[in-house]
Short mmCIF file of C-alpha atoms in Angstrom, two decimals:
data_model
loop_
_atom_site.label_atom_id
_atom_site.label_comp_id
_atom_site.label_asym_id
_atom_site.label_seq_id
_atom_site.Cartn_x
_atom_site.Cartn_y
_atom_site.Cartn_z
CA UNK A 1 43.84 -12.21 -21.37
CA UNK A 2 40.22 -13.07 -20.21
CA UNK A 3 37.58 -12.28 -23.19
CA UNK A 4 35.47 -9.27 -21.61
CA UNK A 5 31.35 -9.94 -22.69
CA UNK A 6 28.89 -7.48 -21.71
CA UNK A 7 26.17 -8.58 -19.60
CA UNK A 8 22.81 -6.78 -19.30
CA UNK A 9 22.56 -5.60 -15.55
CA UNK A 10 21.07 -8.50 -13.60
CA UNK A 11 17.94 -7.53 -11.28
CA UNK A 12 17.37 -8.74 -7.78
CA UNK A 13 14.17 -11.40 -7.29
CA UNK A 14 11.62 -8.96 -6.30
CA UNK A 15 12.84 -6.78 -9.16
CA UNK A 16 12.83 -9.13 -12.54
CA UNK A 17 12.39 -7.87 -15.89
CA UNK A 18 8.41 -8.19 -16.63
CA UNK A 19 6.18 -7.09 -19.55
CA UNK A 20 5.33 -3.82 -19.96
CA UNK A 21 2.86 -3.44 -16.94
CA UNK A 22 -0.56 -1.07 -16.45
CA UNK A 23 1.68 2.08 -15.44
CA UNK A 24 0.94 4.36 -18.18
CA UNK A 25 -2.21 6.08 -18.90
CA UNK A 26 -3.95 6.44 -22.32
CA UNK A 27 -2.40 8.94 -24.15
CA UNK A 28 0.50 9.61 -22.19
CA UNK A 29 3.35 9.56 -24.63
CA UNK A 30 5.19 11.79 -23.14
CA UNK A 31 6.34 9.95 -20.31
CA UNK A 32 9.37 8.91 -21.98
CA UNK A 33 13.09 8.35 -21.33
CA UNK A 34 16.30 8.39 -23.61
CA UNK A 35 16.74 4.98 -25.42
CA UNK A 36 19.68 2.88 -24.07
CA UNK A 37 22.14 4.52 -26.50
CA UNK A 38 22.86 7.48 -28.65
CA UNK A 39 19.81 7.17 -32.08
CA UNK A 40 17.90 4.64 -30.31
CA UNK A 41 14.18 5.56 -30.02
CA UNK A 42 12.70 6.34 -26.51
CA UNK A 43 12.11 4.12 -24.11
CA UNK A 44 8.66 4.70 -22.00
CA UNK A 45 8.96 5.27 -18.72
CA UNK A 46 7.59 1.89 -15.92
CA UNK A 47 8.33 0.42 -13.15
CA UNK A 48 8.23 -3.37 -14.18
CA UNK A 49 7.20 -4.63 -10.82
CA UNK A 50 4.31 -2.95 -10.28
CA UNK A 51 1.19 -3.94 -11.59
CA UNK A 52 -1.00 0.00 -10.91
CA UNK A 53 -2.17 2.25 -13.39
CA UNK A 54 -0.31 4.98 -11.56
CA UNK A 55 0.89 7.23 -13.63
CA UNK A 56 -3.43 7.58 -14.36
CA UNK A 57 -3.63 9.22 -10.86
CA UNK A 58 -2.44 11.63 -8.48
CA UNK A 59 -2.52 9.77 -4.71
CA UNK A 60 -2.85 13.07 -2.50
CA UNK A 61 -3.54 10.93 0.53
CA UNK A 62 -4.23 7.02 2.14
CA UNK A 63 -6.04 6.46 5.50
CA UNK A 64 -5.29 2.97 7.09
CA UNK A 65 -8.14 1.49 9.94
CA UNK A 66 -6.86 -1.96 11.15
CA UNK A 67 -8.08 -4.19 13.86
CA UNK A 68 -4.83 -7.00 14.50
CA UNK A 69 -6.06 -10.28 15.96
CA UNK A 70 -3.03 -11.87 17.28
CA UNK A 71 -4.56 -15.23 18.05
CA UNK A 72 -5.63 -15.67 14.42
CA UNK A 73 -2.73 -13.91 13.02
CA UNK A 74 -4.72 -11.42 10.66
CA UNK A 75 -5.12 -7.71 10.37
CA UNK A 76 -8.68 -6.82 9.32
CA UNK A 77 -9.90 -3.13 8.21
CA UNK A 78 -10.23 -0.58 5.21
CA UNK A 79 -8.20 1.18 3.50
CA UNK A 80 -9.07 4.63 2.00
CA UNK A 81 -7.53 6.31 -1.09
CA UNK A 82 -7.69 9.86 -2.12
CA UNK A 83 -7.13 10.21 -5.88
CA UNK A 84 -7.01 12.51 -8.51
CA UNK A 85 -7.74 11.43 -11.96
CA UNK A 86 -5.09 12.92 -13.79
CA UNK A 87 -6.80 12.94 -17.31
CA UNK A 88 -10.71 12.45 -18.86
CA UNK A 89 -11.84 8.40 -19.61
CA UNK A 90 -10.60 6.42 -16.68
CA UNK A 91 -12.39 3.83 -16.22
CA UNK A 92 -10.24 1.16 -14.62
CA UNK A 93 -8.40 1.98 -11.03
CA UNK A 94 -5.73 -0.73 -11.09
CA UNK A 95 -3.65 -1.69 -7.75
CA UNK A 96 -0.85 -3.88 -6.56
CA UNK A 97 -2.30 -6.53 -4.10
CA UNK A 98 -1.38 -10.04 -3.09
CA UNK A 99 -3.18 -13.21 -3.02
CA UNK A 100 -2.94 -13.31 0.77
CA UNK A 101 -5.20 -10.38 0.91
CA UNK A 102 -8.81 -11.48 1.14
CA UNK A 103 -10.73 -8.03 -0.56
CA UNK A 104 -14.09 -7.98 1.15
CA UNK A 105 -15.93 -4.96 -0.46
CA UNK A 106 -14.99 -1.38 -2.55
CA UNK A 107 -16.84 1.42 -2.92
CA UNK A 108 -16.31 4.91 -3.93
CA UNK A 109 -17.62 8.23 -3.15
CA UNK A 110 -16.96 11.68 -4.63
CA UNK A 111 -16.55 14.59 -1.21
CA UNK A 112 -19.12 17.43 -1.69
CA UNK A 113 -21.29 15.35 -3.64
CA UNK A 114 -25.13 15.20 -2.67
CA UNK A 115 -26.16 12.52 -1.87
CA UNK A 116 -22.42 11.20 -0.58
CA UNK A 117 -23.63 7.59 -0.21
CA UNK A 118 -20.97 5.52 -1.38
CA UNK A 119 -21.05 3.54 -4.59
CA UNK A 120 -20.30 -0.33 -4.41
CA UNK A 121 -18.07 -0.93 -7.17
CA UNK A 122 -17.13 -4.25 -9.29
CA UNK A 123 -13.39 -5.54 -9.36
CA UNK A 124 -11.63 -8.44 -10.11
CA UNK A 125 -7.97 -9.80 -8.82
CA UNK A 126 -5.71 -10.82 -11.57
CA UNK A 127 -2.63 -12.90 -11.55
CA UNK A 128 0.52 -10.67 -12.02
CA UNK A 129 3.57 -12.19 -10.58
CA UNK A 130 5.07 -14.86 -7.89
CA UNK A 131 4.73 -12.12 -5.47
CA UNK A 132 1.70 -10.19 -6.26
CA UNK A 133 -1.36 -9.61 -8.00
CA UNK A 134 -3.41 -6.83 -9.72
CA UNK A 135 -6.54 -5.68 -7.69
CA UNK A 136 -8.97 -4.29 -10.97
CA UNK A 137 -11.44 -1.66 -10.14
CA UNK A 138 -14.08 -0.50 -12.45
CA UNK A 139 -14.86 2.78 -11.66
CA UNK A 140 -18.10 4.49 -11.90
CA UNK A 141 -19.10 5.69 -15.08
CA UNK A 142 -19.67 9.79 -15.48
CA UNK A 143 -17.86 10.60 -12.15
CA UNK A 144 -14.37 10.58 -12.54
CA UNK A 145 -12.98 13.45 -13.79
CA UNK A 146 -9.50 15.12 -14.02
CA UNK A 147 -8.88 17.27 -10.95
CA UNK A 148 -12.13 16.18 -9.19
CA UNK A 149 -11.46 14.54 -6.08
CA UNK A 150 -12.75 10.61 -5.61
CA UNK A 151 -12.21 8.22 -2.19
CA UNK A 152 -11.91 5.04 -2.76
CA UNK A 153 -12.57 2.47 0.55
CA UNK A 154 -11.21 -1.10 0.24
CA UNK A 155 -12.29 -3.34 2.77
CA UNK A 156 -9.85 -6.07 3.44
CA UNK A 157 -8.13 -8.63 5.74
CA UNK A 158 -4.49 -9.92 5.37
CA UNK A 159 -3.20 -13.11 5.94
CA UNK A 160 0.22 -14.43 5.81
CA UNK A 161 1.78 -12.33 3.22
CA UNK A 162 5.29 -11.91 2.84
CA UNK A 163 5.25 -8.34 4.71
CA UNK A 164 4.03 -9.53 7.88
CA UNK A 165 5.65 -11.27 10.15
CA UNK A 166 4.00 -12.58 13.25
CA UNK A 167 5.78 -14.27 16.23
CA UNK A 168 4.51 -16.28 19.31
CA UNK A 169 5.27 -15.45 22.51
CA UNK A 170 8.08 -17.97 23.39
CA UNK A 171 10.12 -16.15 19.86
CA UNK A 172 9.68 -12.50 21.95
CA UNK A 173 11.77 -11.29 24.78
CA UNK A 174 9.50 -11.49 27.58
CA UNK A 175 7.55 -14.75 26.07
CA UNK A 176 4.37 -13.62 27.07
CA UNK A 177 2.67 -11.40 24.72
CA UNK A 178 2.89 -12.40 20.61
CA UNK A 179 4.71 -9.63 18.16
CA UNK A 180 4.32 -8.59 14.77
CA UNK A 181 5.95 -6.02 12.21
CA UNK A 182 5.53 -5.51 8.90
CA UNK A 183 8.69 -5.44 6.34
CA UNK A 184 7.59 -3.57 3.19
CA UNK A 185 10.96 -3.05 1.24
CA UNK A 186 10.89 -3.82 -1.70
CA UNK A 187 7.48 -4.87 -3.24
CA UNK A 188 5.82 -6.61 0.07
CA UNK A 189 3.22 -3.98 1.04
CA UNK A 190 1.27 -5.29 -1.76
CA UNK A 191 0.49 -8.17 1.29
CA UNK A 192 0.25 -5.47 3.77
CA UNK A 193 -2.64 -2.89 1.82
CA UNK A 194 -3.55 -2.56 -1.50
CA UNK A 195 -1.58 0.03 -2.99
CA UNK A 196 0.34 1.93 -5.65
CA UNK A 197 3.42 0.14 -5.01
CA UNK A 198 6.40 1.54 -6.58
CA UNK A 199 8.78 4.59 -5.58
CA UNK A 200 7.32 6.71 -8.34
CA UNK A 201 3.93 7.57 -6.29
CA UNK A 202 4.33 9.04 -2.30
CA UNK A 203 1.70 10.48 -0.76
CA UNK A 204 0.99 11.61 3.50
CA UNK A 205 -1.06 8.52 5.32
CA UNK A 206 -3.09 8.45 8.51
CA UNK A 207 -3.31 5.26 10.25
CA UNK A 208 -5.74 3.85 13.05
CA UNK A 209 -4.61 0.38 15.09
CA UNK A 210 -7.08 -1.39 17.49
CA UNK A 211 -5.34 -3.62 19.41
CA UNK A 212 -6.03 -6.16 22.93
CA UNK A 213 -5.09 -4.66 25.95
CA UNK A 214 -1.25 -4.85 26.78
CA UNK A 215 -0.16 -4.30 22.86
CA UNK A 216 1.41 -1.24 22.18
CA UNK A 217 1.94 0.15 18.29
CA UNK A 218 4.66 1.92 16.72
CA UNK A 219 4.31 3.29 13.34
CA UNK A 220 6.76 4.81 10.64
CA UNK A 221 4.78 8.13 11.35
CA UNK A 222 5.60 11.46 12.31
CA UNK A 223 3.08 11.88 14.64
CA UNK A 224 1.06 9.24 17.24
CA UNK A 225 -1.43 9.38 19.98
CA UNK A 226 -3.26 6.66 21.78
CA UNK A 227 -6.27 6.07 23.58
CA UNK A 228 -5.63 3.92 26.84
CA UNK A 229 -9.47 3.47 27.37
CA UNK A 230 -10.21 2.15 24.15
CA UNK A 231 -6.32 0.81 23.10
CA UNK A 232 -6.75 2.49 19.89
CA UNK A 233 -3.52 3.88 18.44
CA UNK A 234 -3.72 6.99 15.55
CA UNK A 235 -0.98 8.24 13.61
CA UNK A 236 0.15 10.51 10.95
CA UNK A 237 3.04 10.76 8.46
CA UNK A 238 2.53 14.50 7.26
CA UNK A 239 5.82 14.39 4.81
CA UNK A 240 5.15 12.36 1.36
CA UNK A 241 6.65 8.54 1.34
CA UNK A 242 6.43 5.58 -0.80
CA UNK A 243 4.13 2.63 -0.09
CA UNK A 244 6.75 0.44 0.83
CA UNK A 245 7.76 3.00 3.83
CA UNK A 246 5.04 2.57 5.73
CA UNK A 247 5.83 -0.06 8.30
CA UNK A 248 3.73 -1.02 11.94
CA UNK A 249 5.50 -2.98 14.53
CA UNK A 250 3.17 -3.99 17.30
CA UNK A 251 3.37 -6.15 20.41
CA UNK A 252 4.80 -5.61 24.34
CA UNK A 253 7.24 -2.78 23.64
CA UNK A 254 8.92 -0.79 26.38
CA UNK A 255 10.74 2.87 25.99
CA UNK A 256 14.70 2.48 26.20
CA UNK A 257 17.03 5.54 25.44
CA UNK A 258 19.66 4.96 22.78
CA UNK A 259 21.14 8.19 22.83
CA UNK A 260 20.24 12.20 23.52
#
């Protein structure tokens, strides 16, 4: 008879067993889980591939303004966060990011406050693993507090992260307009926006797409509208999904029923 060994379970490449990362907040001891068997002590509670201070914030909502250049292959725009500190003394908003995303300014403002200029704010992009990084953001100091509403705008452009794919013409259909989609699952929308990127966190998003003339843009949304004048496309999930759910496919698309 074959000896029987027991094998801890194995995790998939995007998914590999990591120090203890930046999930938990200061404090927050109860965010614990049973240990791995009966008497052990408690295991905390964090998602190993993500590199966010999450469990420090409640993400009510995440705006999305992109510009996509097709001839250099880059999507350029901001990104804006609505967060909730969930506790007093955060200083540090920490995101998942990628080295292919080129950060070109933050800044923060706090709605209803007078005046609402924004704040420029300091960060710094740490290593974290083959296929991401930590975007650090200090926050400003005597401002964030628990429950009070902050926006934070991160101005960015991809480049050739793992999430987006772009094709030339002669790979599409027609060959004569370029495509590209984005692929988020599991921990590639790190490339895509800067984000809380782990299943734990979901949140509604808005999105706005500028694109050339003959591009249309589909979006994992529940609502869409487009200008034709001004080939700007706008949607809106309004039901809560994770970061790596959001997905844009964009390029010379045309309607085809697949069923009633």
């Amino acid at each position: 008879m074959a000896e029987l060994t027991q094998t801890s379970p194995s995790l998939c490449c995007c998914r590999k067993s990591l120090p203890v990362s930046g999930g938990r907040c200061v404090g927050d001891s109860s965010l614990t889980s049973a240990g791995p068997w009966p008497g052990a002590p408690p295991c905390p509670l964090v998602d190993v591939a993500s590199a966010s201070n999450f469990r420090c914030f409640q993400l009510r909502h995440f705006h999305l303004d992109l510009r996509l250049n097709f001839a250099a292959k880059e999507m350029t725009g901001w990104l804006v966060l609505d967060l909730v500190p969930v506790e007093p003394g955060i200083s540090t908003l920490i995101l998942d990011s990628h080295p292919s995303l080129l950060i070109h300014s933050i800044d923060c403002k706090i709605p209803g406050d007078q005046p609402e200029e924004p704040a420029s704010l300091t960060y710094r992009v740490d290593p974290f693993t083959d296929y991401g990084s930590s975007l650090i953001i200090s926050l400003p100091a005597g401002t964030v507090k628990p429950s009070r509403l902050i926006q934070i705008t991160v101005r960015y452009t991809t480049t050739d992260g793992p999430a987006i794919w772009w094709l030339d013409s002669e790979l599409t259909c027609s060959q004569s307009c370029p495509l590209v989609f984005t692929q988020g699952h599991s921990v590639c929308n790190r490339s895509f926006f800067p984000c809380f990127d782990t299943p734990a966190v979901k949140s509604t998003y808005t999105a706005t797409v500028r694109v050339p003339d003959g591009v249309t843009v589909l979006m994992s949304a529940s609502r869409s509208s487009y200008s034709k004048l001004d080939r700007v496309f706008q949607f809106s999930m309004e039901f809560p999904v994770p970061s790596y759910l959001v997905a844009l496919v964009a390029g010379e698309l045309q309607h085809v029923d697949i069923g009633p």
